[in-house]
Amino acid sequence: SRWGVNDGTGVEYYLPSSKVADAFVSYKMKFENRDITLQLNLKNMFDERYYVSSSGLGSPAIVIGEPRQLIGRVKLDF
């Protein structure tokens, strides 16, 4: 959790703490004598609403973290 103060008004604000879980799974194999890696990444697994930063300069600004994302990746070594 974080406390902040708006420098312009002196008003205090509070950002609650949060936990964000990420996970990935990968699989390596050969394809036509080349190494291939398949990977899936799951970011913010439980779709938690969280805050990555805040600022109290002038007017308060709060940056909200990204929602759940599923990202696929294929890597071919040659």
PDB file of C-alpha atoms in Angstrom:
ATOM      1  CA  SER A   1       0.000   0.000   0.000  1.00  0.00           C
ATOM      2  CA  ARG A   2       1.081   3.583  -0.569  1.00  0.00           C
ATOM      3  CA  TRP A   3       0.089   6.943   0.764  1.00  0.00           C
ATOM      4  CA  GLY A   4       0.421  10.025  -1.373  1.00  0.00           C
ATOM      5  CA  VAL A   5      -0.127  13.750  -1.060  1.00  0.00           C
ATOM      6  CA  ASN A   6      -1.236  16.081  -3.845  1.00  0.00           C
ATOM      7  CA  ASP A   7       1.410  18.817  -3.747  1.00  0.00           C
ATOM      8  CA  GLY A   8      -1.041  21.398  -5.101  1.00  0.00           C
ATOM      9  CA  THR A   9      -3.863  20.868  -2.599  1.00  0.00           C
ATOM     10  CA  GLY A  10      -2.288  18.941   0.274  1.00  0.00           C
ATOM     11  CA  VAL A  11      -5.032  16.312  -0.022  1.00  0.00           C
ATOM     12  CA  GLU A  12      -3.872  12.824   0.973  1.00  0.00           C
ATOM     13  CA  TYR A  13      -4.786   9.707  -0.965  1.00  0.00           C
ATOM     14  CA  TYR A  14      -4.174   6.003  -0.449  1.00  0.00           C
ATOM     15  CA  LEU A  15      -3.431   3.234  -2.956  1.00  0.00           C
ATOM     16  CA  PRO A  16      -4.181  -0.276  -1.664  1.00  0.00           C
ATOM     17  CA  SER A  17      -1.643  -3.087  -1.929  1.00  0.00           C
ATOM     18  CA  SER A  18      -2.157  -5.862  -4.463  1.00  0.00           C
ATOM     19  CA  LYS A  19      -0.617  -9.107  -5.634  1.00  0.00           C
ATOM     20  CA  VAL A  20      -0.279  -9.965  -9.299  1.00  0.00           C
ATOM     21  CA  ALA A  21       0.532 -13.500 -10.486  1.00  0.00           C
ATOM     22  CA  ASP A  22       2.118 -14.328 -13.840  1.00  0.00           C
ATOM     23  CA  ALA A  23       2.826 -17.777 -15.303  1.00  0.00           C
ATOM     24  CA  PHE A  24       4.308 -19.338 -18.407  1.00  0.00           C
ATOM     25  CA  VAL A  25       4.753 -22.729 -19.990  1.00  0.00           C
ATOM     26  CA  SER A  26       7.188 -23.617 -22.761  1.00  0.00           C
ATOM     27  CA  TYR A  27       7.907 -26.640 -24.921  1.00  0.00           C
ATOM     28  CA  LYS A  28      11.113 -27.274 -26.893  1.00  0.00           C
ATOM     29  CA  MET A  29      11.220 -29.590 -29.884  1.00  0.00           C
ATOM     30  CA  LYS A  30      13.006 -30.232 -33.181  1.00  0.00           C
ATOM     31  CA  PHE A  31      11.517 -29.387 -36.565  1.00  0.00           C
ATOM     32  CA  GLU A  32      13.512 -30.208 -39.705  1.00  0.00           C
ATOM     33  CA  ASN A  33      16.748 -30.285 -37.645  1.00  0.00           C
ATOM     34  CA  ARG A  34      16.051 -26.899 -36.073  1.00  0.00           C
ATOM     35  CA  ASP A  35      15.216 -26.107 -32.476  1.00  0.00           C
ATOM     36  CA  ILE A  36      11.761 -24.639 -31.915  1.00  0.00           C
ATOM     37  CA  THR A  37      10.422 -23.270 -28.641  1.00  0.00           C
ATOM     38  CA  LEU A  38       6.689 -22.727 -28.156  1.00  0.00           C
ATOM     39  CA  GLN A  39       5.746 -20.548 -25.203  1.00  0.00           C
ATOM     40  CA  LEU A  40       2.543 -19.219 -23.615  1.00  0.00           C
ATOM     41  CA  ASN A  41       2.683 -16.401 -21.070  1.00  0.00           C
ATOM     42  CA  LEU A  42      -0.243 -15.476 -18.844  1.00  0.00           C
ATOM     43  CA  LYS A  43       0.128 -12.035 -17.266  1.00  0.00           C
ATOM     44  CA  ASN A  44      -2.050 -10.913 -14.358  1.00  0.00           C
ATOM     45  CA  MET A  45      -3.555 -14.402 -14.104  1.00  0.00           C
ATOM     46  CA  PHE A  46      -6.437 -13.444 -11.790  1.00  0.00           C
ATOM     47  CA  ASP A  47      -7.206 -10.147 -13.589  1.00  0.00           C
ATOM     48  CA  GLU A  48      -6.337  -8.122 -10.470  1.00  0.00           C
ATOM     49  CA  ARG A  49      -6.907  -4.361 -10.615  1.00  0.00           C
ATOM     50  CA  TYR A  50      -3.667  -2.781  -9.431  1.00  0.00           C
ATOM     51  CA  TYR A  51      -1.774   0.499  -9.589  1.00  0.00           C
ATOM     52  CA  VAL A  52       1.764   0.677 -10.940  1.00  0.00           C
ATOM     53  CA  SER A  53       2.534   4.292 -10.011  1.00  0.00           C
ATOM     54  CA  SER A  54       1.123   7.556  -8.777  1.00  0.00           C
ATOM     55  CA  SER A  55       2.130  11.205  -8.736  1.00  0.00           C
ATOM     56  CA  GLY A  56       0.926  14.125  -6.688  1.00  0.00           C
ATOM     57  CA  LEU A  57       2.534  16.943  -8.662  1.00  0.00           C
ATOM     58  CA  GLY A  58      -0.088  19.488  -9.702  1.00  0.00           C
ATOM     59  CA  SER A  59      -3.067  17.178  -9.965  1.00  0.00           C
ATOM     60  CA  PRO A  60      -2.947  13.544  -8.853  1.00  0.00           C
ATOM     61  CA  ALA A  61      -2.255  10.965 -11.534  1.00  0.00           C
ATOM     62  CA  ILE A  62      -2.623   7.232 -10.966  1.00  0.00           C
ATOM     63  CA  VAL A  63      -1.493   4.616 -13.494  1.00  0.00           C
ATOM     64  CA  ILE A  64      -3.583   1.443 -13.520  1.00  0.00           C
ATOM     65  CA  GLY A  65      -1.826  -1.851 -14.322  1.00  0.00           C
ATOM     66  CA  GLU A  66      -2.618  -3.906 -17.401  1.00  0.00           C
ATOM     67  CA  PRO A  67      -5.479  -6.436 -17.363  1.00  0.00           C
ATOM     68  CA  ARG A  68      -5.025 -10.193 -17.885  1.00  0.00           C
ATOM     69  CA  GLN A  69      -3.133 -11.036 -21.080  1.00  0.00           C
ATOM     70  CA  LEU A  70      -2.375 -14.311 -22.845  1.00  0.00           C
ATOM     71  CA  ILE A  71       0.679 -14.044 -25.087  1.00  0.00           C
ATOM     72  CA  GLY A  72       1.954 -16.738 -27.460  1.00  0.00           C
ATOM     73  CA  ARG A  73       5.487 -16.946 -28.791  1.00  0.00           C
ATOM     74  CA  VAL A  74       7.272 -19.184 -31.291  1.00  0.00           C
ATOM     75  CA  LYS A  75      11.076 -19.138 -31.444  1.00  0.00           C
ATOM     76  CA  LEU A  76      12.989 -20.842 -34.256  1.00  0.00           C
ATOM     77  CA  ASP A  77      16.769 -21.247 -33.886  1.00  0.00           C
ATOM     78  CA  PHE A  78      18.784 -21.480 -37.081  1.00  0.00           C
TER      79      PHE A  78
END
